[in-house]
Every structure is written in structure tokens, then in C-alpha cells.
Amino acid sequence: MPKLIKGVGCPYCGSSCDDIEVLVSDDETRILEVHNACIIGTNLFHHANDPTRPRLPRQRQPDGSVKEIPYEEAIDYFAKTLLAAKKPLIYGFGSTNCEGMSAVGRIAEKAGAVLDNCATICHGPSFLAMFDNGYPSCTLGEAKNRADVVVFWGCNPMHAHPRHTSRYSIFPRGYFTQKGQMQRTVLCVDPRETDTAKLADHHLMLDQSHDYELFDAFRTVLRGFDIPEVVAGIPREKIKEAAEIMKKAKFCMIFFGMGCTHTDGRNHNIDAAISLTRDLNEHTKCSIMAMRGHYNIAGPGQVWSWQFGFPYCIDLTKGSHAHMNPGETSSIDLAMRDEVDCFVNVGTDAGAHFPIQAVQHLKKHPWITVDPNFCMASEIADLHIPVRIAGVDEPGVVYRMDNVPIQFRAVIKGLPGVPSDEELFDMVYERMCELTNTAPIWLAAKEDRKYPQNPAVI
Amino acid sequence: MPKISLNMITQRSIEEGAAMEKGKTNPDYFDACSICEMHPDDMKKAGIWKNTNVLVTSECGSVIVKAITATQYVPPGLAHIRQGVWANQVVPPRTQSTGTPQYSGFPVTIEPAPDEKLKTALQLVQGSVGLWKGGQ
């Protein structure tokens, strides 16, 4: 009998929906049906059935072809390459669980590596603004139960976080918002008329890259001063009207995305957005939230902040002190200045999502990809190590966009012999300790370790 | 050939997300991401027909993509390629010292290239690092 598993977490976007139902075959090896998920989540679960999923590491040969090798060999190569490198870069972690992120921290420390995650090319500027200006935020339940004005600034949840509007922000009927959508006023700020803008009551179609001016105009209006006739392509009256709506809100919720972090000004746009949120709190209650991308991209920020004190761009090359300075220690900047001599891609696809010039710089040196599937990063790597898929055949903790931790479960059995990220990194850590004749202190200290099975091995 | 200068953004779309989760070498991913959206007036100015290929050139590279009618309205002066392999051929890696490249809001020129062929994701990425073994 096929089994219906409820309360499954979806390992795709930052909404981290945990109400998915998955029908699995009676031997728990195949996913038959996926309920409640959006099309992206549905495709993700079904893709795990792909019979061509890699089961063994593949190493590039001198003639450019790739050959399957046993895990022991791959782990040995991984450990030796990291130890030989003067300044390796370990990047990714949007799509893995917190246990894997914690395990890789131990390797990075051992290797004297730079540890970075996808925030660096995504909401990294938001972190920079938070360092400067704070983060007056809330959880998504607050938005659902209280928000009567919702602003989507430079984000397009209908495409990027498909169930966000139906779970948290527009449509749900919450405790103080029992009329659901009817009770909420939705504002959208975007240079395109996106599908989110079509849902909104007010669309401020600003000139692209002029967000900072518009934030300034809003703050000026809120403080009772006059503004020019047109700011960022938006007429004065429209700005005043929108500012009045936000001011009169019982609870105003601002969501922002790549429209602010990827454009001119980067962190300064977010900085202005946070200042606007503070200003609005003079009049009403207002919260701001970054539309984090991957289901667990808030995870490395949390895990590494606890481990090293910094969320991303962590330079561990000193051995005893961590250092962070995006612009100096970020993946793209290091790549463009040729400052790293080994690249490890984990749970992401730098091959597809880095600007191609950065890929060309990184490819001058050994490139190791740890990923459950074939992707661009695996197809240009010197070594591709397959792992289990967090949230599909490996359980674990993930952090939603509002930093709420959710326990994801495994719905099917993993491929035989394929380790999880955590197990793989623990094995690499142990091998690095063997090669350097040091005691694997972190493995010994780990009470709930999965590898090695028998603690007497250590 | 007429050329047009536009402001380029690269953003998400649900087709792109859905295709990516099927796999980056899946034909869906090719269809979803190797396209460029712009305003019909801009297309007219540059002599570009709907669903024909165009050459997009930025300060750091160029790529052939297919010009289509916008799925979400794009105002005149703005062009949009969905994030992915094709977009990142022309995304400038300058970060303003924040670590984040200029993914949105960089100048490009677009010109008709109806006889040029689109390249696959593998061909573009492997080709750019000297690993492409297939044909043209």
C-alpha cells in the first residue's frame, strides 16, 4: 500500500512550506504524488525519482572525460586538495540542512578556508544594512494574523515564493485579519508589472534602480516635508497616497527582495528601507522582512553566527580568529581577484548562477562539487560527490525566511551508499585529521554523530 | 543592423524555477531561460521580430537569446532575461564592494541576430572554461 506522509517540508524557497503531503510507494523508494506544493516543489520531489541520479563520485580524467570512483578515493582527494590549498573557498549551503552547515564549519576551520554562502550574491547586502541599522522584523505568523497593509518592494512572490501570498501575506484569514484579503491593502513597488503587481491594490511602477530616492521621498513625506513633483518616475500625489496608507495601517508589513539588493546602492537601499520602517513605527506598527531565497539560506547565517560570530564571508585563514569583510572576503570578489586556489561548491550551482567571468577565474584551480544532482557546477568540476537530498531523503533542521527553525523529514529511503552532507563532511574531517596527525576533537565531542557508527573508531 | 541600448535586469520566473528543479540540462530549462523580454516599441526600433534570436552585449560579454513578447509587462527602455546560465553570460561581476554582482540594472545593446543559433547551458558554461567537447 502506498503511504501518505503528512507535514512534509518543501526544500525549495524561503517560504519553507511545511504542510506538504507526499504519497510514497510501499517500499519507500519512490514518490508517487505530491499534494499542496507549488509546481516548483512538486517538480523537486518528483525529480528525486530520477533513475539517472548519480550514485558514485565522478572524477575528471586528464583527457577531460569523467570516471566513477569509490567514496573513499573521493574523500581522500577532497581532504588532500583542501590541505594543499593555501586559501580554499567553500561556497553554497542554500540547499542543505543545518547539520551539514555545522559539519562543514569544522572542515573550513581545519583547512583555513574562506566559508561563504549564497547570501553573498543574494541578501548579503541586507545583512550589511542590518549591521548598520538593525532589523525591526517579526515572524510570518505575525504578518498573517495582524498585517492589514502589505508592501512588496522589489520582490515578486508570485514567481519566486509561489505560496507566500496564500500562506502568510495576502489571502490567509488570521486572528485579527479574519476577512483575509478583503481586509488587507497590498502595495507593490516594481519597475515591471509583475504578477504580484497585478494582485496589488496600488502598483508604484518606479524607474529601475531608483529605489533609494523613493525611500527618501516616503521618509520625507512621513516627516511632513514637501517633495518634488515626480520622484523615481512616481508622481508626488501617488507617493503621498501610499505613505498615508502605510501610516494609517494597524500593522504594516514590508517585504523586500532582489529589486533592492541586486541594484545600484545594494545595502544602502535596504538601509533606507529599514529607516522607513523605523519612521513608520512613530505612527503605527511596522515590520520589515527579507524575502530569503532558498528554504535554508537563513540556516548558515544562524549556524555560522553561533560557530564563528559572522553569518557569511567568513575568512578562517588566520587559524585562530575569524574575519569578515564582504567586498574583501566574499566569493565573487575573491574569485575576480584570483585570491583563492581551490573551490568547493556545496548545495548550490555556482556554475550557472555566478557571472561567467567569476566562474572562469575559479576554474583555474581545483573545483569540487557536492550536489545530489547533475548541474552546471557538477559538469565543470574536477570531482563531483553525490549526497542525499535534504528534505527528501535526508531529514534535518532548516530556517525559514523569518529565522523560524523547522524540522524537515525524509520521505523516501536514500540511495544505498550515498551519504548525507553531514556524514560526508565528517568523513572528510576525519581524513584531514589523519593526514595531519591531529586528533579529530570535534568528532569526539559530537554526541549525536552519525559517522562513524562506532565511536570506538576514534 | 540597427542596435538599441537598454537597461537590463535579470530576475526569477516560475517557469525558470520549475524547470531548474527538473534539472539544468532538461529542455524545459533551455526554453525557460534562453529568452529576452522587452517592450514592443523597443523591438520595433531595433527591427526585431517576435520569437527571433537577438545578440545581447554588455560591458563583459555577449549571448544569443530569443526575443519574446513580455510575459510580465516591461516598460520601454527596460529588458529582462530570466536568471540562469544565459543571463549570467552578460551580468557584470562588479560588486560595489558588497560581494553582490550587478545582477539588475546594467546597460546592454541588443541587435537582431535571426540567423544565429542559441547555445545550450552546457555548451555555454563548459565552453567558457574550455571543457566543451561537443559540436557547435
Coordinates of C-alpha atoms in Angstrom, one line a residue:
Chain A
M1 CA 0.0 0.0 0.0
P2 CA 1.4 3.4 -0.9
K3 CA 1.8 5.6 2.2
L4 CA 0.7 9.2 2.6
I5 CA 3.1 11.2 4.6
K6 CA 1.8 14.5 6.0
G7 CA 3.5 17.5 7.4
V8 CA 6.4 17.3 5.0
G9 CA 8.7 20.3 4.4
C10 CA 9.4 21.6 0.9
P11 CA 13.1 22.1 0.3
Y12 CA 12.9 24.9 -2.3
C13 CA 12.1 28.6 -1.5
G14 CA 12.4 30.6 1.7
S15 CA 8.7 30.1 2.5
S16 CA 9.7 26.6 3.6
C17 CA 6.1 25.3 3.4
D18 CA 5.7 22.5 6.0
D19 CA 2.2 21.4 5.0
I20 CA 3.1 19.3 2.1
E21 CA 1.7 15.7 1.7
V22 CA 3.7 13.1 -0.2
L23 CA 2.4 9.8 -1.4
V24 CA 5.3 7.3 -1.5
S25 CA 5.4 3.7 -2.8
D26 CA 5.1 0.9 -0.2
D27 CA 8.9 0.2 -0.3
E28 CA 9.5 3.9 0.4
T29 CA 11.8 4.4 -2.6
R30 CA 9.6 6.3 -5.0
I31 CA 7.5 9.5 -4.7
L32 CA 4.1 8.9 -6.4
E33 CA 2.2 12.1 -5.7
V34 CA 2.8 15.5 -4.1
H35 CA -0.1 17.4 -2.6
N36 CA -0.3 21.1 -1.6
A37 CA 3.1 22.1 -3.1
C38 CA 3.5 24.6 -5.9
I39 CA 4.8 23.5 -9.3
I40 CA 8.4 24.1 -8.3
G41 CA 8.2 22.0 -5.1
T42 CA 6.2 19.3 -7.0
N43 CA 9.0 19.1 -9.6
L44 CA 11.6 18.9 -6.9
F45 CA 10.1 15.9 -5.2
H46 CA 9.4 14.1 -8.5
H47 CA 13.0 14.8 -9.6
A48 CA 14.2 12.7 -6.7
N49 CA 12.8 9.7 -8.5
D50 CA 15.1 10.2 -11.5
P51 CA 16.8 6.8 -12.1
T52 CA 19.8 8.6 -13.5
R53 CA 20.7 10.3 -10.2
P54 CA 24.4 9.9 -9.6
R55 CA 25.3 7.2 -7.0
L56 CA 29.1 7.4 -7.1
P57 CA 31.6 10.3 -7.1
R58 CA 32.9 11.2 -10.6
Q59 CA 36.4 12.4 -11.1
R60 CA 37.7 14.3 -14.2
Q61 CA 40.5 12.5 -16.0
P62 CA 43.4 14.2 -17.8
D63 CA 41.6 13.8 -21.2
G64 CA 38.6 15.7 -19.9
S65 CA 36.3 12.8 -19.5
V66 CA 34.8 11.8 -16.1
K67 CA 35.2 8.4 -14.4
E68 CA 33.3 7.0 -11.4
I69 CA 35.4 6.4 -8.3
P70 CA 34.7 4.9 -4.8
Y71 CA 33.7 7.3 -2.0
E72 CA 37.0 6.5 -0.1
E73 CA 39.0 7.9 -3.0
A74 CA 36.8 10.9 -3.4
I75 CA 37.1 11.7 0.3
D76 CA 40.9 11.3 0.2
Y77 CA 41.1 13.7 -2.8
F78 CA 38.8 16.2 -1.1
A79 CA 40.9 16.2 2.1
K80 CA 44.3 16.4 0.3
T81 CA 43.1 19.1 -2.0
L82 CA 41.8 21.2 0.9
L83 CA 45.0 20.7 2.8
A84 CA 47.2 21.5 -0.2
A85 CA 45.4 24.8 -1.0
K86 CA 46.7 28.0 0.5
K87 CA 43.3 29.6 0.5
P88 CA 40.4 27.4 -0.4
L89 CA 36.9 28.8 -0.8
I90 CA 33.9 26.7 0.4
Y91 CA 30.7 28.2 -1.0
G92 CA 27.0 27.3 -1.2
F93 CA 24.7 26.0 1.5
G94 CA 21.4 27.4 0.3
S95 CA 20.1 23.9 -0.1
T96 CA 21.3 21.7 2.7
N97 CA 20.4 21.2 6.4
C98 CA 21.9 22.9 9.4
E99 CA 23.7 19.7 10.4
G100 CA 25.6 19.8 7.1
M101 CA 26.5 23.5 7.6
S102 CA 27.8 22.8 11.1
A103 CA 29.9 19.9 9.8
V104 CA 31.5 22.0 7.1
G105 CA 32.5 24.6 9.6
R106 CA 34.8 22.1 11.2
I107 CA 36.4 21.3 7.8
A108 CA 36.8 25.0 7.0
E109 CA 38.5 25.7 10.3
K110 CA 40.9 22.7 9.7
A111 CA 41.7 23.9 6.2
G112 CA 42.0 27.6 7.0
A113 CA 39.4 28.3 4.3
V114 CA 37.0 31.1 3.4
L115 CA 33.5 30.0 4.2
D116 CA 30.7 31.7 2.3
N117 CA 27.1 31.0 1.5
C118 CA 24.6 32.1 -1.2
A119 CA 23.6 35.2 0.9
T120 CA 26.8 36.7 -0.6
I121 CA 25.1 37.1 -4.0
C122 CA 21.5 37.4 -2.7
H123 CA 20.6 39.0 0.6
G124 CA 24.2 39.8 1.7
P125 CA 23.5 43.5 1.2
S126 CA 20.5 43.1 3.6
F127 CA 22.9 41.7 6.2
L128 CA 25.2 44.7 5.7
A129 CA 22.3 47.1 6.2
M130 CA 21.2 45.1 9.3
F131 CA 24.7 45.6 10.8
D132 CA 24.4 49.3 10.2
N133 CA 20.8 49.9 11.1
G134 CA 19.2 46.9 12.9
Y135 CA 16.3 44.6 11.7
P136 CA 12.9 45.5 13.0
S137 CA 11.3 42.3 11.9
C138 CA 8.7 39.7 13.0
T139 CA 7.7 36.1 12.1
L140 CA 5.4 35.3 9.3
G141 CA 2.6 34.4 11.7
E142 CA 2.5 38.0 12.8
A143 CA 2.1 39.1 9.2
K144 CA -0.7 36.5 8.7
N145 CA -2.6 37.4 11.9
R146 CA -2.1 41.2 12.0
A147 CA -0.9 42.8 8.8
D148 CA -3.6 45.0 7.1
V149 CA -1.1 46.7 4.8
V150 CA 1.4 44.6 2.9
V151 CA 4.2 46.1 0.8
F152 CA 6.1 44.0 -1.7
W153 CA 9.2 46.2 -2.6
G154 CA 11.3 44.8 -5.3
C155 CA 10.1 41.3 -4.9
N156 CA 7.8 39.0 -6.9
P157 CA 6.5 36.3 -4.7
M158 CA 4.0 35.0 -7.3
H159 CA 7.1 33.7 -9.1
A160 CA 9.8 33.4 -6.6
H161 CA 7.9 32.3 -3.4
P162 CA 4.7 30.9 -5.1
R163 CA 2.8 30.1 -1.9
H164 CA 3.9 33.1 0.2
T165 CA 0.9 35.2 -0.6
S166 CA -1.6 32.3 0.2
R167 CA 0.2 31.1 3.4
Y168 CA 1.4 34.3 5.0
S169 CA 0.9 37.6 3.4
I170 CA -2.3 38.3 1.4
F171 CA -5.0 35.7 1.4
P172 CA -5.0 33.8 4.7
R173 CA -7.6 34.7 7.3
G174 CA -5.7 35.4 10.5
Y175 CA -6.7 36.1 14.1
F176 CA -7.1 39.8 13.7
T177 CA -7.4 39.6 9.9
Q178 CA -10.5 37.4 9.6
K179 CA -11.6 38.9 6.3
G180 CA -8.4 37.8 4.7
Q181 CA -7.5 39.6 1.5
M182 CA -10.6 41.9 1.8
Q183 CA -9.0 43.4 4.9
R184 CA -5.6 43.9 3.5
T185 CA -4.3 46.7 1.3
V186 CA -1.4 45.5 -0.9
L187 CA 1.2 47.8 -2.4
C188 CA 3.7 46.7 -4.9
V189 CA 6.9 48.6 -5.9
D190 CA 8.4 47.2 -9.1
P191 CA 9.6 48.6 -12.4
R192 CA 7.7 45.8 -14.2
E193 CA 4.0 45.0 -14.0
T194 CA 4.7 41.6 -12.4
D195 CA 2.1 39.1 -11.5
T196 CA 2.4 40.3 -7.9
A197 CA 1.8 43.8 -9.1
K198 CA -1.4 42.6 -10.8
L199 CA -2.6 41.3 -7.4
A200 CA -1.8 44.6 -5.6
D201 CA -4.3 47.4 -4.9
H202 CA -1.5 50.0 -5.7
H203 CA 1.4 49.5 -8.0
L204 CA 4.2 52.0 -7.8
M205 CA 5.9 51.5 -11.2
L206 CA 9.2 53.2 -10.4
D207 CA 12.2 53.7 -12.6
Q208 CA 14.5 50.8 -12.3
S209 CA 17.4 51.3 -9.7
H210 CA 15.8 54.5 -8.2
D211 CA 14.5 52.8 -5.1
Y212 CA 16.7 54.8 -2.8
E213 CA 15.1 58.1 -4.0
L214 CA 11.7 56.7 -3.5
F215 CA 12.5 55.5 0.1
D216 CA 13.8 59.0 0.7
A217 CA 10.7 60.6 -0.7
F218 CA 8.5 58.4 1.6
R219 CA 10.5 59.3 4.7
T220 CA 10.4 63.0 3.7
V221 CA 6.6 62.9 3.3
L222 CA 6.2 61.0 6.6
R223 CA 8.2 63.7 8.4
G224 CA 5.8 66.4 6.9
F225 CA 8.1 68.0 4.3
D226 CA 7.5 68.6 0.7
I227 CA 8.9 66.5 -2.2
P228 CA 9.4 67.2 -5.9
E229 CA 6.6 66.7 -8.3
V230 CA 8.0 63.4 -9.6
V231 CA 10.4 61.1 -7.7
A232 CA 11.8 58.0 -9.4
G233 CA 9.1 58.3 -12.0
I234 CA 6.2 58.3 -9.4
P235 CA 4.0 61.4 -9.1
R236 CA 4.0 63.3 -5.8
E237 CA 0.3 62.6 -5.2
K238 CA 0.8 58.8 -5.6
I239 CA 3.7 58.8 -3.1
K240 CA 1.7 60.8 -0.6
E241 CA -1.3 58.5 -1.0
A242 CA 0.9 55.4 -0.5
A243 CA 2.6 57.0 2.5
E244 CA -0.8 57.8 4.0
I245 CA -2.0 54.2 3.6
M246 CA 1.2 52.9 5.4
K247 CA 0.8 55.5 8.1
K248 CA -2.9 54.7 8.7
A249 CA -2.2 50.9 8.9
K250 CA -2.8 49.0 12.1
F251 CA 0.1 46.8 11.2
C252 CA 2.3 47.5 8.1
M253 CA 4.4 44.7 6.7
I254 CA 7.2 45.4 4.2
F255 CA 8.7 42.5 2.2
F256 CA 11.7 43.3 0.0
G257 CA 13.8 41.3 -2.4
M258 CA 16.3 41.3 -5.2
G259 CA 14.9 44.6 -6.6
C260 CA 16.7 46.3 -3.7
T261 CA 19.7 44.1 -3.1
H262 CA 20.8 43.5 -6.7
T263 CA 20.5 47.0 -8.0
D264 CA 22.6 50.2 -7.6
G265 CA 23.2 51.1 -4.0
R266 CA 22.8 47.4 -2.7
N267 CA 22.9 47.7 1.1
H268 CA 22.0 51.4 1.1
N269 CA 18.6 50.6 -0.4
I270 CA 17.9 48.2 2.4
D271 CA 19.3 50.7 4.9
A272 CA 16.8 53.2 3.7
A273 CA 14.0 50.6 3.8
I274 CA 14.9 49.8 7.5
S275 CA 14.9 53.6 8.3
L276 CA 11.5 53.9 6.7
T277 CA 10.3 51.0 8.9
R278 CA 11.6 52.8 12.0
D279 CA 10.0 56.1 10.9
L280 CA 6.6 54.3 10.4
N281 CA 6.8 53.0 13.9
E282 CA 6.4 56.6 15.1
H283 CA 2.9 56.4 13.7
T284 CA 1.9 52.7 13.7
K285 CA 3.4 49.3 14.0
C286 CA 5.6 48.3 11.1
S287 CA 7.9 45.3 10.4
I288 CA 10.3 44.5 7.6
M289 CA 11.4 41.2 6.2
A290 CA 13.9 40.0 3.7
M291 CA 12.4 37.5 1.2
R292 CA 15.1 35.0 1.7
G293 CA 15.6 32.8 -1.3
H294 CA 16.4 29.1 -0.5
Y295 CA 14.5 27.1 2.1
N296 CA 17.5 27.1 4.4
I297 CA 19.6 30.1 3.4
A298 CA 18.8 31.7 6.7
G299 CA 20.4 28.5 8.2
P300 CA 24.1 29.3 7.5
G301 CA 23.6 32.8 8.9
Q302 CA 22.3 31.2 12.1
V303 CA 24.7 28.2 12.4
W304 CA 27.9 30.1 11.5
S305 CA 26.9 33.1 13.6
W306 CA 26.9 30.7 16.6
Q307 CA 30.1 29.0 15.5
F308 CA 32.2 31.9 14.3
G309 CA 30.2 35.1 15.1
F310 CA 29.7 36.0 11.4
P311 CA 26.9 35.0 9.1
Y312 CA 28.8 34.9 5.7
C313 CA 32.1 35.8 4.0
I314 CA 34.0 34.2 6.9
D315 CA 37.8 34.2 6.5
L316 CA 39.3 31.5 8.6
T317 CA 42.8 31.7 7.1
K318 CA 44.3 33.1 10.3
G319 CA 43.6 29.8 12.1
S320 CA 42.6 31.3 15.4
H321 CA 40.4 34.3 14.5
A322 CA 37.6 34.6 12.1
H323 CA 37.4 37.8 10.0
M324 CA 34.6 39.1 7.8
N325 CA 34.6 41.9 5.3
P326 CA 32.3 41.4 2.3
G327 CA 33.9 43.1 -0.6
E328 CA 37.2 41.6 0.6
T329 CA 36.2 38.1 1.7
S330 CA 33.2 37.5 -0.5
S331 CA 33.2 34.7 -3.1
I332 CA 32.8 36.9 -6.2
D333 CA 35.4 39.4 -5.1
L334 CA 37.9 36.7 -4.1
A335 CA 37.3 35.0 -7.5
M336 CA 37.6 38.2 -9.5
R337 CA 40.9 39.0 -7.8
D338 CA 42.2 35.4 -8.1
E339 CA 42.7 35.2 -4.4
V340 CA 41.6 31.6 -3.9
D341 CA 43.3 28.4 -5.1
C342 CA 40.5 25.8 -4.6
F343 CA 36.7 26.0 -4.9
V344 CA 34.2 23.8 -3.2
N345 CA 30.6 24.1 -4.3
V346 CA 28.1 22.6 -1.8
G347 CA 24.3 22.6 -2.3
T348 CA 24.2 25.4 -4.9
D349 CA 25.1 25.9 -8.6
A350 CA 27.9 28.4 -8.9
G351 CA 28.4 27.3 -12.5
A352 CA 25.0 28.6 -13.5
H353 CA 24.5 31.4 -11.1
F354 CA 27.8 33.2 -10.8
P355 CA 28.6 35.8 -13.5
I356 CA 30.6 33.8 -16.1
Q357 CA 33.8 35.7 -15.6
A358 CA 33.9 34.7 -11.9
V359 CA 33.4 31.0 -13.0
Q360 CA 36.3 31.3 -15.4
H361 CA 38.6 32.7 -12.6
L362 CA 37.6 30.0 -10.2
K363 CA 38.0 27.2 -12.7
K364 CA 41.8 27.9 -12.9
H365 CA 42.1 25.8 -9.7
P366 CA 40.7 22.5 -8.4
W367 CA 36.9 22.6 -8.3
I368 CA 34.9 20.1 -6.1
T369 CA 31.1 20.0 -6.3
V370 CA 29.0 18.3 -3.6
D371 CA 25.4 18.0 -5.0
P372 CA 22.7 15.3 -5.3
N373 CA 22.1 16.0 -8.9
F374 CA 23.8 16.9 -12.2
C375 CA 24.1 20.7 -12.6
M376 CA 26.4 23.2 -14.2
A377 CA 28.8 23.1 -11.2
S378 CA 29.0 19.3 -11.4
E379 CA 29.7 19.3 -15.1
I380 CA 32.7 21.6 -14.9
A381 CA 34.0 20.1 -11.6
D382 CA 37.2 18.1 -11.2
L383 CA 35.3 16.0 -8.7
H384 CA 31.5 15.6 -8.2
I385 CA 30.4 13.9 -5.0
P386 CA 26.7 13.0 -4.8
V387 CA 24.9 13.3 -1.5
R388 CA 21.3 12.8 -0.2
I389 CA 18.7 15.5 -0.8
A390 CA 17.8 17.3 2.4
G391 CA 14.1 17.3 2.9
V392 CA 13.6 14.4 0.5
D393 CA 15.8 11.5 1.6
E394 CA 17.6 13.2 4.5
P395 CA 15.9 14.9 7.5
G396 CA 17.3 18.0 9.2
V397 CA 16.7 21.4 10.7
V398 CA 16.1 24.3 8.3
Y399 CA 15.5 28.1 9.0
R400 CA 12.6 29.8 7.2
M401 CA 12.9 33.3 5.9
D402 CA 11.9 34.7 9.3
N403 CA 14.5 32.6 11.1
V404 CA 12.0 30.1 12.5
P405 CA 13.6 26.7 12.6
I406 CA 11.5 23.8 11.1
Q407 CA 12.3 20.1 11.4
F408 CA 12.2 18.7 7.9
R409 CA 11.7 15.0 7.5
A410 CA 12.9 12.4 5.0
V411 CA 10.1 10.9 2.9
I412 CA 11.9 8.2 1.0
K413 CA 14.9 6.0 1.6
G414 CA 18.2 7.4 0.4
L415 CA 20.2 5.8 -2.4
P416 CA 22.3 2.9 -0.9
G417 CA 25.8 4.0 -0.2
V418 CA 25.2 7.7 -0.8
P419 CA 26.0 9.7 2.4
S420 CA 24.3 12.9 3.6
D421 CA 26.2 16.2 3.6
E422 CA 26.9 15.9 7.3
E423 CA 28.3 12.4 7.0
L424 CA 30.4 13.3 4.0
F425 CA 31.9 16.3 5.8
D426 CA 32.6 14.3 8.9
M427 CA 34.4 11.7 6.9
V428 CA 36.5 14.4 5.1
Y429 CA 37.2 16.0 8.5
E430 CA 38.4 12.7 9.9
R431 CA 40.6 12.1 6.9
M432 CA 42.1 15.6 7.2
C433 CA 42.9 14.8 10.8
E434 CA 44.6 11.5 9.8
L435 CA 46.7 13.3 7.2
T436 CA 47.8 16.0 9.6
N437 CA 48.3 13.6 12.6
T438 CA 45.8 15.5 14.7
A439 CA 43.0 14.3 16.9
P440 CA 39.5 14.6 15.5
I441 CA 38.4 16.6 18.5
W442 CA 35.2 17.9 17.0
L443 CA 34.0 14.4 16.0
A444 CA 34.8 13.1 19.5
A445 CA 32.9 16.0 21.0
K446 CA 29.9 15.3 18.8
E447 CA 27.4 13.3 20.9
D448 CA 24.8 12.7 18.2
R449 CA 27.2 11.9 15.3
K450 CA 26.1 9.6 12.5
Y451 CA 29.6 8.9 11.4
P452 CA 31.5 6.9 12.3
Q453 CA 28.8 4.5 13.6
N454 CA 31.1 3.0 16.2
P455 CA 32.7 5.7 18.5
A456 CA 35.5 3.3 19.3
V457 CA 37.0 4.0 15.9
I458 CA 38.1 7.4 17.2
Chain B
M1 CA 22.0 46.5 -38.5
P2 CA 20.1 48.7 -36.1
K3 CA 21.0 48.4 -32.4
I4 CA 19.2 49.5 -29.3
S5 CA 20.6 50.4 -25.9
L6 CA 18.5 49.2 -23.0
N7 CA 18.8 48.8 -19.2
M8 CA 18.9 45.0 -18.4
I9 CA 17.5 43.3 -15.3
T10 CA 17.7 39.5 -14.5
Q11 CA 15.0 38.1 -12.3
R12 CA 13.1 35.0 -11.3
S13 CA 10.1 33.4 -13.0
I14 CA 8.1 30.4 -12.0
E15 CA 8.8 28.7 -15.3
E16 CA 12.5 29.0 -14.6
G17 CA 12.2 27.7 -11.0
A18 CA 10.0 24.7 -12.2
A19 CA 12.4 23.9 -15.0
M20 CA 15.5 24.2 -12.8
E21 CA 14.1 21.6 -10.4
K22 CA 13.7 19.2 -13.3
G23 CA 17.4 19.7 -14.0
K24 CA 19.6 22.3 -15.6
T25 CA 20.2 20.0 -18.7
N26 CA 16.4 19.5 -19.1
P27 CA 15.0 21.0 -22.3
D28 CA 12.4 22.9 -20.1
Y29 CA 15.3 24.9 -18.6
F30 CA 16.6 25.8 -22.0
D31 CA 13.1 27.0 -23.1
A32 CA 12.5 28.9 -19.9
C33 CA 15.8 30.8 -19.6
S34 CA 17.2 31.4 -23.1
I35 CA 14.8 34.3 -23.7
C36 CA 14.8 38.1 -23.5
E37 CA 11.7 40.2 -22.8
M38 CA 11.4 43.8 -23.9
H39 CA 8.8 46.4 -24.8
P40 CA 7.3 46.0 -28.4
D41 CA 8.2 49.6 -29.2
D42 CA 11.9 48.9 -28.4
M43 CA 11.7 45.7 -30.6
K44 CA 10.3 47.8 -33.4
K45 CA 13.1 50.4 -33.1
A46 CA 15.8 47.7 -33.4
G47 CA 14.0 45.8 -36.2
I48 CA 13.5 42.7 -34.0
W49 CA 10.7 40.3 -34.8
K50 CA 8.9 38.4 -32.1
N51 CA 10.4 34.9 -31.4
T52 CA 13.6 35.6 -33.3
N53 CA 17.1 35.5 -31.9
V54 CA 19.0 38.6 -30.8
L55 CA 22.5 39.3 -29.7
V56 CA 22.7 40.9 -26.2
T57 CA 26.1 42.5 -25.4
S58 CA 27.1 44.1 -22.1
E59 CA 30.4 45.5 -20.8
C60 CA 31.6 42.0 -20.1
G61 CA 30.2 39.6 -22.6
S62 CA 27.5 38.7 -25.1
V63 CA 24.9 36.0 -25.5
I64 CA 22.3 34.9 -28.1
V65 CA 18.8 34.7 -26.7
K66 CA 15.3 34.6 -28.2
A67 CA 13.3 37.9 -28.1
I68 CA 9.7 37.2 -26.9
T69 CA 6.7 39.3 -26.0
A70 CA 6.9 40.0 -22.3
T71 CA 5.1 37.5 -20.0
Q72 CA 5.0 40.3 -17.4
Y73 CA 4.8 43.9 -18.8
V74 CA 8.2 45.6 -19.2
P75 CA 8.3 49.3 -19.8
P76 CA 10.1 50.9 -22.7
G77 CA 13.9 51.1 -22.1
L78 CA 14.0 48.0 -19.9
A79 CA 14.9 44.5 -20.9
H80 CA 14.7 41.3 -18.8
I81 CA 16.4 37.9 -19.1
R82 CA 15.4 35.3 -16.5
Q83 CA 18.2 34.5 -14.1
G84 CA 20.3 31.5 -15.1
V85 CA 23.1 30.5 -17.5
W86 CA 22.2 32.8 -20.4
A87 CA 21.7 35.9 -18.2
N88 CA 25.0 35.3 -16.4
Q89 CA 26.9 35.4 -19.7
V90 CA 26.3 39.2 -19.6
V91 CA 26.0 40.0 -15.9
P92 CA 28.9 42.3 -14.8
P93 CA 30.7 40.8 -11.8
R94 CA 31.3 44.3 -10.3
T95 CA 30.1 44.2 -6.7
Q96 CA 30.4 47.8 -5.4
S97 CA 32.5 46.1 -2.6
T98 CA 29.5 44.3 -1.2
G99 CA 30.1 40.8 -2.7
T100 CA 26.9 41.0 -4.8
P101 CA 27.3 41.3 -8.6
Q102 CA 25.3 43.8 -10.7
Y103 CA 22.5 41.3 -11.4
S104 CA 20.0 44.0 -12.2
G105 CA 20.4 47.4 -13.8
F106 CA 23.3 47.2 -16.2
P107 CA 23.5 48.7 -19.8
V108 CA 23.3 46.4 -22.8
T109 CA 23.0 46.7 -26.5
I110 CA 20.5 44.4 -28.3
E111 CA 20.6 43.8 -32.0
P112 CA 18.8 41.3 -34.3
A113 CA 20.6 38.1 -35.0
P114 CA 18.0 35.9 -36.6
D115 CA 20.5 33.5 -38.2
E116 CA 22.5 32.9 -35.0
K117 CA 21.8 29.7 -33.1
L118 CA 21.1 29.5 -29.4
K119 CA 23.6 27.6 -27.3
T120 CA 22.7 25.1 -24.6
A121 CA 23.5 25.7 -21.0
L122 CA 26.3 23.0 -21.0
Q123 CA 27.7 24.5 -24.2
L124 CA 27.9 28.0 -22.7
V125 CA 29.3 27.0 -19.3
Q126 CA 31.7 24.2 -20.4
G127 CA 32.6 26.3 -23.5
S128 CA 33.6 29.3 -21.3
V129 CA 36.0 27.1 -19.3
G130 CA 37.4 25.1 -22.2
L131 CA 35.7 21.8 -21.4
W132 CA 33.1 21.7 -24.2
K133 CA 33.7 18.6 -26.3
G134 CA 30.5 18.7 -28.5
G135 CA 29.9 20.4 -31.8
Q136 CA 28.8 24.0 -32.5

